Tab-separated table of C-alpha atoms and ligand atoms in Angstrom:
chain	number	residue	atom	x	y	z
A	1	MET	CA	-123.598	66.827	24.595
A	2	LYS	CA	-124.823	70.162	23.205
A	3	LYS	CA	-128.180	71.425	24.196
A	4	ILE	CA	-130.281	72.881	21.438
A	5	LEU	CA	-133.510	74.658	21.932
A	6	VAL	CA	-136.107	73.894	19.212
A	7	THR	CA	-139.107	76.213	19.268
A	8	GLY	CA	-142.202	74.800	17.581
A	9	GLY	CA	-140.436	71.375	17.988
A	10	LEU	CA	-143.749	69.473	17.952
A	11	GLY	CA	-144.824	70.966	14.562
A	12	PHE	CA	-144.367	69.374	11.073
A	13	ILE	CA	-140.773	70.536	10.256
A	14	GLY	CA	-139.854	70.994	13.958
A	15	SER	CA	-140.562	67.439	14.892
A	16	HIS	CA	-138.562	65.932	12.006
A	17	THR	CA	-135.683	68.168	12.939
A	18	VAL	CA	-135.786	67.126	16.560
A	19	VAL	CA	-135.493	63.466	15.448
A	20	GLU	CA	-132.399	64.341	13.290
A	21	LEU	CA	-130.793	66.376	16.019
A	22	GLN	CA	-131.197	63.480	18.481
A	23	ASN	CA	-129.846	61.022	15.855
A	24	GLU	CA	-126.776	63.302	15.632
A	25	GLY	CA	-126.185	63.245	19.387
A	26	PHE	CA	-127.729	66.664	20.299
A	27	GLU	CA	-129.686	67.037	23.561
A	28	VAL	CA	-133.023	68.690	22.548
A	29	LEU	CA	-135.227	71.077	24.483
A	30	ILE	CA	-138.666	71.889	22.883
A	31	ILE	CA	-140.738	74.907	23.470
A	32	ASP	CA	-144.189	74.621	21.908
A	33	ASP	CA	-147.376	76.121	22.811
A	34	LEU	CA	-149.456	73.359	21.078
A	35	SER	CA	-151.349	76.013	18.968
A	36	ASN	CA	-150.807	73.935	15.889
A	37	SER	CA	-149.568	70.692	17.257
A	38	THR	CA	-150.372	68.011	19.713
A	39	ILE	CA	-148.504	66.681	22.831
A	40	GLU	CA	-148.715	63.166	21.360
A	41	VAL	CA	-145.999	64.171	19.031
A	42	LEU	CA	-143.603	64.095	21.892
A	43	ASP	CA	-144.234	60.474	22.484
A	44	LYS	CA	-143.941	59.693	18.682
A	45	ILE	CA	-140.497	61.380	18.629
A	46	THR	CA	-139.471	59.366	21.692
A	47	SER	CA	-140.644	56.142	20.031
A	48	ILE	CA	-138.543	56.890	17.013
A	49	THR	CA	-135.379	57.894	18.738
A	50	THR	CA	-135.869	56.244	22.189
A	51	ILE	CA	-134.919	59.520	23.699
A	52	LYS	CA	-137.445	61.806	25.292
A	53	PRO	CA	-136.746	65.446	24.559
A	54	SER	CA	-137.357	68.027	27.417
A	55	TYR	CA	-140.617	69.770	26.861
A	56	PHE	CA	-141.745	73.294	27.863
A	57	ASN	CA	-145.327	74.437	27.224
A	58	ILE	CA	-144.405	78.108	26.763
A	59	ASP	CA	-146.050	80.700	24.554
A	60	LEU	CA	-143.176	82.758	23.179
A	61	LYS	CA	-145.213	85.892	23.446
A	62	ASP	CA	-144.942	85.407	27.264
A	63	LYS	CA	-141.750	87.446	27.793
A	64	VAL	CA	-141.465	86.533	31.452
A	65	ALA	CA	-141.616	82.815	30.603
A	66	VAL	CA	-138.988	83.095	27.934
A	67	GLN	CA	-136.700	84.976	30.358
A	68	LYS	CA	-137.199	82.311	32.976
A	69	PHE	CA	-136.395	79.501	30.375
A	70	PHE	CA	-133.093	81.129	29.464
A	71	LYS	CA	-132.154	81.710	33.034
A	72	GLU	CA	-132.788	78.010	33.842
A	73	ASN	CA	-131.577	76.312	30.696
A	74	LYS	CA	-128.075	76.798	29.140
A	75	VAL	CA	-128.340	76.049	25.476
A	76	ALA	CA	-125.765	76.322	22.720
A	77	GLY	CA	-128.215	77.232	19.951
A	78	VAL	CA	-131.733	77.903	19.019
A	79	ILE	CA	-133.624	76.578	15.952
A	80	HIS	CA	-136.738	78.740	15.612
A	81	PHE	CA	-139.831	77.162	14.017
A	82	ALA	CA	-142.573	78.480	16.085
A	83	ALA	CA	-144.765	80.641	14.083
A	84	SER	CA	-148.236	80.849	12.512
A	85	LYS	CA	-148.161	79.865	8.832
A	86	ALA	CA	-151.564	80.044	7.238
A	87	VAL	CA	-151.479	82.480	4.328
A	88	GLY	CA	-155.204	83.227	4.180
A	89	GLU	CA	-155.647	83.508	7.957
A	90	SER	CA	-152.857	86.079	8.076
A	91	VAL	CA	-154.724	88.260	5.671
A	92	GLU	CA	-157.815	88.088	7.963
A	93	ARG	CA	-155.829	88.509	11.123
A	94	PRO	CA	-152.717	90.536	10.335
A	95	LEU	CA	-152.092	91.830	13.976
A	96	GLU	CA	-152.212	88.326	15.440
A	97	TYR	CA	-149.656	87.305	12.856
A	98	TYR	CA	-147.408	90.209	13.532
A	99	GLU	CA	-147.725	89.759	17.262
A	100	ASN	CA	-147.128	86.120	17.213
A	101	ASN	CA	-144.423	85.743	14.504
A	102	ILE	CA	-142.536	88.983	15.242
A	103	GLY	CA	-143.176	89.496	18.973
A	104	SER	CA	-141.895	86.060	19.787
A	105	LEU	CA	-138.861	86.453	17.458
A	106	VAL	CA	-137.955	89.673	19.302
A	107	TYR	CA	-138.290	88.208	22.839
A	108	LEU	CA	-136.157	85.206	21.808
A	109	LEU	CA	-133.334	87.250	20.349
A	110	LYS	CA	-133.359	89.574	23.369
A	111	GLU	CA	-132.992	86.640	25.728
A	112	MET	CA	-130.332	84.930	23.621
A	113	LYS	CA	-128.354	88.204	23.645
A	114	ALA	CA	-128.788	88.613	27.340
A	115	ASN	CA	-127.654	85.006	28.071
A	116	LEU	CA	-124.845	84.858	25.382
A	117	VAL	CA	-126.556	82.244	23.297
A	118	ASN	CA	-125.068	83.033	20.060
A	119	ASN	CA	-126.199	80.532	17.366
A	120	PHE	CA	-129.622	80.954	15.684
A	121	ILE	CA	-131.329	79.140	12.780
A	122	PHE	CA	-134.443	80.753	11.381
A	123	SER	CA	-137.274	79.189	9.450
A	124	SER	CA	-137.644	81.394	6.397
A	125	SER	CA	-139.464	80.853	3.150
A	126	CYS	CA	-139.081	81.132	-0.573
A	127	THR	CA	-142.179	83.323	-0.336
A	128	VAL	CA	-139.725	86.256	0.266
A	129	TYR	CA	-138.879	86.084	-3.547
A	130	GLY	CA	-142.439	86.374	-4.741
A	131	GLN	CA	-142.570	85.642	-8.444
A	132	ALA	CA	-138.970	85.755	-9.120
A	133	ASP	CA	-137.695	87.289	-12.405
A	134	GLU	CA	-135.402	84.343	-13.135
A	135	LEU	CA	-135.547	80.573	-12.513
A	136	PRO	CA	-133.961	78.756	-10.777
A	137	ILE	CA	-133.973	81.196	-7.917
A	138	THR	CA	-130.613	82.089	-6.343
A	139	GLU	CA	-130.139	83.808	-2.983
A	140	ASN	CA	-129.245	86.934	-4.855
A	141	ALA	CA	-132.705	87.274	-6.348
A	142	SER	CA	-134.427	90.351	-4.973
A	143	VAL	CA	-136.771	90.162	-2.048
A	144	LYS	CA	-140.143	91.303	-3.265
A	145	PRO	CA	-142.907	93.100	-1.301
A	146	ALA	CA	-144.784	90.426	0.576
A	147	GLU	CA	-148.149	89.161	-0.687
A	148	SER	CA	-149.522	88.476	2.737
A	149	PRO	CA	-148.846	89.331	6.391
A	150	TYR	CA	-147.601	85.812	6.853
A	151	GLY	CA	-144.984	86.323	4.065
A	152	ASN	CA	-144.142	89.809	5.469
A	153	THR	CA	-143.366	88.192	8.896
A	154	LYS	CA	-140.674	86.091	7.146
A	155	LYS	CA	-139.221	89.082	5.301
A	156	ILE	CA	-139.257	91.355	8.430
A	157	GLY	CA	-138.105	88.372	10.485
A	158	GLU	CA	-134.927	88.072	8.371
A	159	GLU	CA	-134.353	91.815	8.701
A	160	ILE	CA	-134.763	91.824	12.444
A	161	ILE	CA	-132.215	89.023	12.780
A	162	LYS	CA	-129.808	90.647	10.359
A	163	ASP	CA	-129.872	93.910	12.374
A	164	THR	CA	-129.354	91.938	15.587
A	165	THR	CA	-126.297	90.125	14.294
A	166	LYS	CA	-124.666	93.453	13.523
A	167	VAL	CA	-124.771	94.624	17.105
A	168	SER	CA	-124.346	91.366	19.112
A	169	GLU	CA	-122.340	88.229	19.195
A	170	ILE	CA	-125.302	86.369	17.668
A	171	THR	CA	-124.663	84.543	14.340
A	172	ALA	CA	-127.652	83.431	12.327
A	173	ILE	CA	-128.648	81.397	9.296
A	174	ALA	CA	-131.928	81.876	7.643
A	175	LEU	CA	-133.099	78.869	5.630
A	176	ARG	CA	-135.499	79.736	2.847
A	177	TYR	CA	-137.528	76.620	2.332
A	178	PHE	CA	-139.276	75.746	-0.854
A	179	ASN	CA	-142.233	73.444	-0.537
A	180	PRO	CA	-141.676	70.827	2.294
A	181	ILE	CA	-143.724	67.656	1.935
A	182	GLY	CA	-143.724	64.051	3.034
A	183	ALA	CA	-143.200	62.372	6.449
A	184	HIS	CA	-140.804	60.309	8.481
A	185	LYS	CA	-140.222	56.810	7.154
A	186	SER	CA	-141.705	55.363	10.394
A	187	ALA	CA	-145.049	57.162	9.609
A	188	LYS	CA	-145.079	58.198	13.335
A	189	ILE	CA	-144.744	61.899	12.620
A	190	GLY	CA	-145.948	64.073	9.727
A	191	GLU	CA	-148.029	66.988	8.750
A	192	LEU	CA	-151.289	67.520	10.772
A	193	PRO	CA	-153.319	70.187	9.022
A	194	ILE	CA	-156.206	71.670	11.044
A	195	GLY	CA	-159.434	71.699	9.176
A	196	VAL	CA	-159.447	71.822	5.311
A	197	PRO	CA	-155.865	71.643	4.127
A	198	GLN	CA	-154.593	74.775	2.248
A	199	ASN	CA	-151.438	73.123	1.031
A	200	LEU	CA	-151.379	70.701	-1.997
A	201	ILE	CA	-149.995	67.461	-0.603
A	202	PRO	CA	-152.201	67.184	2.466
A	203	PHE	CA	-155.276	67.899	0.185
A	204	VAL	CA	-154.030	65.174	-2.215
A	205	THR	CA	-153.574	62.566	0.524
A	206	GLN	CA	-157.001	63.460	2.188
A	207	THR	CA	-158.654	63.164	-1.186
A	208	ALA	CA	-157.125	59.720	-1.938
A	209	ALA	CA	-158.198	58.670	1.673
A	210	GLY	CA	-161.744	59.688	0.859
A	211	ILE	CA	-161.903	62.488	3.373
A	212	ARG	CA	-162.187	65.162	0.581
A	213	LYS	CA	-164.323	64.392	-2.472
A	214	GLU	CA	-162.238	66.158	-5.007
A	215	LEU	CA	-159.020	68.074	-5.405
A	216	SER	CA	-159.236	71.456	-7.022
A	217	VAL	CA	-156.247	72.214	-9.265
A	218	PHE	CA	-155.865	76.061	-8.977
A	219	GLY	CA	-155.185	77.342	-12.460
A	220	SER	CA	-154.479	75.482	-15.774
A	221	ASP	CA	-153.510	78.600	-17.789
A	222	TYR	CA	-150.195	79.297	-16.316
A	223	PRO	CA	-147.360	79.732	-18.843
A	224	THR	CA	-145.879	76.378	-17.892
A	225	SER	CA	-145.538	73.029	-19.785
A	226	ASP	CA	-148.989	71.891	-18.847
A	227	GLY	CA	-150.576	75.001	-17.732
A	228	THR	CA	-150.489	74.230	-13.994
A	229	ALA	CA	-148.205	76.009	-11.475
A	230	VAL	CA	-144.721	74.736	-10.697
A	231	ARG	CA	-143.118	74.433	-7.256
A	232	ASP	CA	-139.978	72.754	-5.746
A	233	TYR	CA	-141.326	69.908	-3.487
A	234	LEU	CA	-138.721	68.892	-0.888
A	235	HIS	CA	-138.832	65.923	1.477
A	236	VAL	CA	-139.272	67.186	5.026
A	237	VAL	CA	-136.399	64.823	6.240
A	238	ASP	CA	-134.000	66.344	3.800
A	239	LEU	CA	-135.099	69.731	5.043
A	240	ALA	CA	-134.635	68.629	8.695
A	241	LYS	CA	-131.007	67.645	7.816
A	242	ALA	CA	-130.335	70.992	6.367
A	243	HIS	CA	-130.942	72.457	9.834
A	244	ILE	CA	-128.349	70.260	11.424
A	245	VAL	CA	-125.568	71.176	8.910
A	246	ALA	CA	-126.508	74.854	9.259
A	247	LEU	CA	-126.321	74.575	13.079
A	248	ARG	CA	-123.006	72.749	12.961
A	249	ARG	CA	-121.698	75.441	10.712
A	250	LEU	CA	-122.531	78.132	13.359
A	251	LEU	CA	-121.238	76.004	16.263
A	252	SER	CA	-117.931	75.469	14.662
A	253	ASN	CA	-117.732	79.257	13.444
A	254	ASN	CA	-117.491	78.200	9.843
A	255	ASN	CA	-120.041	80.809	8.790
A	256	LYS	CA	-118.606	83.484	6.437
A	257	THR	CA	-120.730	86.364	7.798
A	258	SER	CA	-122.793	86.850	10.812
A	259	PHE	CA	-126.027	86.458	8.899
A	260	GLU	CA	-126.272	83.994	6.087
A	261	VAL	CA	-129.153	82.965	3.828
A	262	PHE	CA	-129.522	79.637	2.044
A	263	ASN	CA	-132.243	78.283	-0.306
A	264	ILE	CA	-133.341	74.817	0.713
A	265	GLY	CA	-134.969	72.938	-2.159
A	266	THR	CA	-134.362	70.109	-4.604
A	267	GLY	CA	-133.593	72.353	-7.481
A	268	ARG	CA	-136.345	70.740	-9.520
A	269	GLY	CA	-139.755	72.187	-10.387
A	270	ASN	CA	-142.857	69.964	-10.690
A	271	SER	CA	-146.267	71.047	-11.889
A	272	VAL	CA	-149.533	70.296	-9.948
A	273	LEU	CA	-150.426	67.805	-12.635
A	274	GLU	CA	-147.077	66.043	-12.453
A	275	ILE	CA	-147.523	65.819	-8.650
A	276	ILE	CA	-150.954	64.108	-9.216
A	277	LYS	CA	-149.508	61.658	-11.808
A	278	SER	CA	-146.520	60.694	-9.467
A	279	PHE	CA	-148.829	60.286	-6.553
A	280	GLU	CA	-151.119	57.984	-8.525
A	281	LYS	CA	-148.134	56.043	-9.847
A	282	VAL	CA	-146.429	55.395	-6.428
A	283	THR	CA	-149.673	54.787	-4.451
A	284	GLY	CA	-151.784	52.982	-7.079
A	285	LYS	CA	-154.627	55.314	-6.014
A	286	LYS	CA	-156.744	57.307	-8.520
A	287	LEU	CA	-157.205	60.937	-7.489
A	288	ASN	CA	-160.485	62.768	-8.243
A	289	TYR	CA	-159.590	66.204	-9.474
A	290	LYS	CA	-160.863	69.085	-11.441
A	291	LEU	CA	-159.261	72.135	-13.041
A	292	VAL	CA	-160.525	75.407	-11.512
A	293	ASP	CA	-159.505	79.093	-11.508
A	294	ARG	CA	-156.209	80.266	-10.195
A	295	ARG	CA	-155.857	80.869	-6.346
A	296	GLU	CA	-155.369	84.563	-5.553
A	297	GLY	CA	-151.846	85.388	-4.621
A	298	ASP	CA	-150.315	82.210	-6.186
A	299	ILE	CA	-147.265	82.616	-8.451
A	300	THR	CA	-146.620	80.801	-11.696
A	301	ALA	CA	-143.362	78.965	-10.776
A	302	ALA	CA	-140.658	78.709	-8.163
A	303	TYR	CA	-137.666	76.417	-7.742
A	304	ALA	CA	-134.434	76.763	-6.077
A	305	ASP	CA	-130.860	77.094	-7.298
A	306	THR	CA	-129.229	75.138	-4.470
A	307	THR	CA	-125.659	75.719	-5.424
A	308	LEU	CA	-124.873	77.758	-2.424
A	309	ALA	CA	-126.412	75.194	-0.034
A	310	ASN	CA	-124.550	72.458	-1.893
A	311	ASN	CA	-121.098	74.129	-1.869
A	312	GLU	CA	-121.243	75.890	1.485
A	313	LEU	CA	-123.282	73.677	3.710
A	314	GLY	CA	-122.296	70.536	1.931
A	315	TRP	CA	-126.124	69.682	1.824
A	316	LYS	CA	-128.246	68.466	-0.859
A	317	ALA	CA	-131.693	66.920	-1.079
A	318	GLU	CA	-131.347	63.235	-1.311
A	319	LEU	CA	-134.799	61.724	-1.231
A	320	THR	CA	-136.864	61.633	-4.330
A	321	LEU	CA	-140.295	63.082	-5.154
A	322	ASP	CA	-141.768	59.567	-5.311
A	323	GLU	CA	-140.334	58.768	-1.801
A	324	ALA	CA	-141.787	61.977	-0.465
A	325	LEU	CA	-145.197	61.329	-1.925
A	326	LEU	CA	-145.262	57.694	-0.750
A	327	SER	CA	-144.182	58.699	2.775
A	328	ALA	CA	-147.041	61.408	2.905
A	329	TRP	CA	-149.496	58.732	1.845
A	330	ASN	CA	-148.181	56.184	4.380
A	331	TRP	CA	-148.588	58.863	7.093
A	332	GLN	CA	-152.067	59.756	5.900
A	333	GLN	CA	-153.213	56.208	6.398
A	334	THR	CA	-152.191	56.268	10.094
A	335	LEU	CA	-154.599	59.230	10.799
M	1	UD1	C1	-147.873	78.250	0.404
M	1	UD1	C2	-147.842	79.715	0.663
M	1	UD1	C3	-146.385	80.066	1.084
M	1	UD1	C4	-145.951	79.335	2.238
M	1	UD1	C5	-146.186	77.816	1.968
M	1	UD1	C6	-145.993	77.081	3.267
M	1	UD1	C7	-149.576	80.753	-0.649
M	1	UD1	C8	-149.854	81.612	-1.891
M	1	UD1	N1	-148.255	80.466	-0.524
M	1	UD1	O1	-147.021	77.943	-0.735
M	1	UD1	O2	-146.261	81.376	1.327
M	1	UD1	O3	-144.604	79.599	2.532
M	1	UD1	O4	-147.391	77.470	1.596
M	1	UD1	O5	-146.290	75.684	3.178
M	1	UD1	O6	-150.517	80.231	-0.049
M	1	UD1	N2	-152.734	73.809	-5.116
M	1	UD1	C9	-153.811	73.248	-5.781
M	1	UD1	N3	-154.832	72.711	-5.053
M	1	UD1	C10	-154.888	72.806	-3.698
M	1	UD1	C11	-153.843	73.344	-3.049
M	1	UD1	C12	-152.708	73.840	-3.788
M	1	UD1	O7	-153.875	73.197	-7.053
M	1	UD1	O8	-155.869	72.360	-3.160
M	1	UD1	C13	-151.537	74.255	-5.886
M	1	UD1	C14	-151.269	75.792	-5.610
M	1	UD1	O9	-151.928	76.553	-6.459
M	1	UD1	C15	-149.659	75.788	-5.945
M	1	UD1	C16	-149.248	74.414	-5.499
M	1	UD1	O10	-150.425	73.609	-5.486
M	1	UD1	O11	-149.543	75.970	-7.277
M	1	UD1	C17	-148.686	74.315	-4.150
M	1	UD1	O12	-149.550	74.915	-3.206
M	1	UD1	P1	-149.223	75.009	-1.696
M	1	UD1	O13	-149.036	73.674	-1.151
M	1	UD1	O14	-150.405	75.672	-0.966
M	1	UD1	O15	-147.885	75.773	-1.497
M	1	UD1	P2	-147.501	77.302	-2.076
M	1	UD1	O16	-148.665	78.060	-2.535
M	1	UD1	O17	-146.405	77.070	-3.005
């Protein structure tokens, strides 16, 4: 049984990926410092799969601890989720974001290199495209200057990995996620936003649950069909599965180059108002919302061209928007 290290394995996307890895027969080791997750997630994962992953409470900025981990644990690959991800916070505290997201990536790659761990999957983001000139967005679209330190850590992170693969045996795949939403069908794991949610779907579910009075729809004058911004909302379980196929590609040396990039989305764009309508339809809940000004830094529209992931990885999103929204609501009701 192959051992895989999942950093940030107790977080939103990490925990769903751990479940899928275990379902596929991998032995999972999790590193998570609990900075944006809770230890209860470990038991929730165990109750879904009946297998308890090994857990290490390590801050990846702790170089010595990372060294020790790799000396003591022989893993076949690393899926790296651990990173800070709040866009606004990154603007306020850029150095913390660079230290946390870049520092930890560098230590991780150094130890992988030293210990001959050669397979690396990186959590990247469609944020690297900024407002793309053409839709849908292919992997050939140009990478734009980042709008925030958070976005910059994804862009720089990809560059660091690419440079590393040129001078080592490490092979890597960066998955550029569009907008991951939803929760596991068991409603045992899902997204746990701290404080007021910044992302749309947690704000929607909290409004429906009565925790928030009203959802603000940021911008109704975008050049889109109904004036609200368009994104590619992807079920987190589909996204988790993309990591497994990417990992298998590296483990079986099926990658074409030592550093590959894939868009992971559904290929469909939905506006904020369409999301609200679909949510109301699948849950039967009426949402309080009002149209307000645009949010600074937001783009008009982004959705993926997924041809490369479809053809090369043999992956495509299978779950529907309605299923994703319903699963997010089921999860909210357990909180
Ligand atoms: C945001 C980040 C992106 C990051 C991603 C991680 C920004 C500008 N972008 O993407 O870099 O990779 O999260 O999850 O923060 N909306 C509302 N009302 C709300 C919240 C959101 O109308 O209360 C709208 C937004 O304006 C946007 C859409 O919903 O049009 C999706 O927003 P969000 O979930 O925050 O994702 P992104 O902004 O696409």
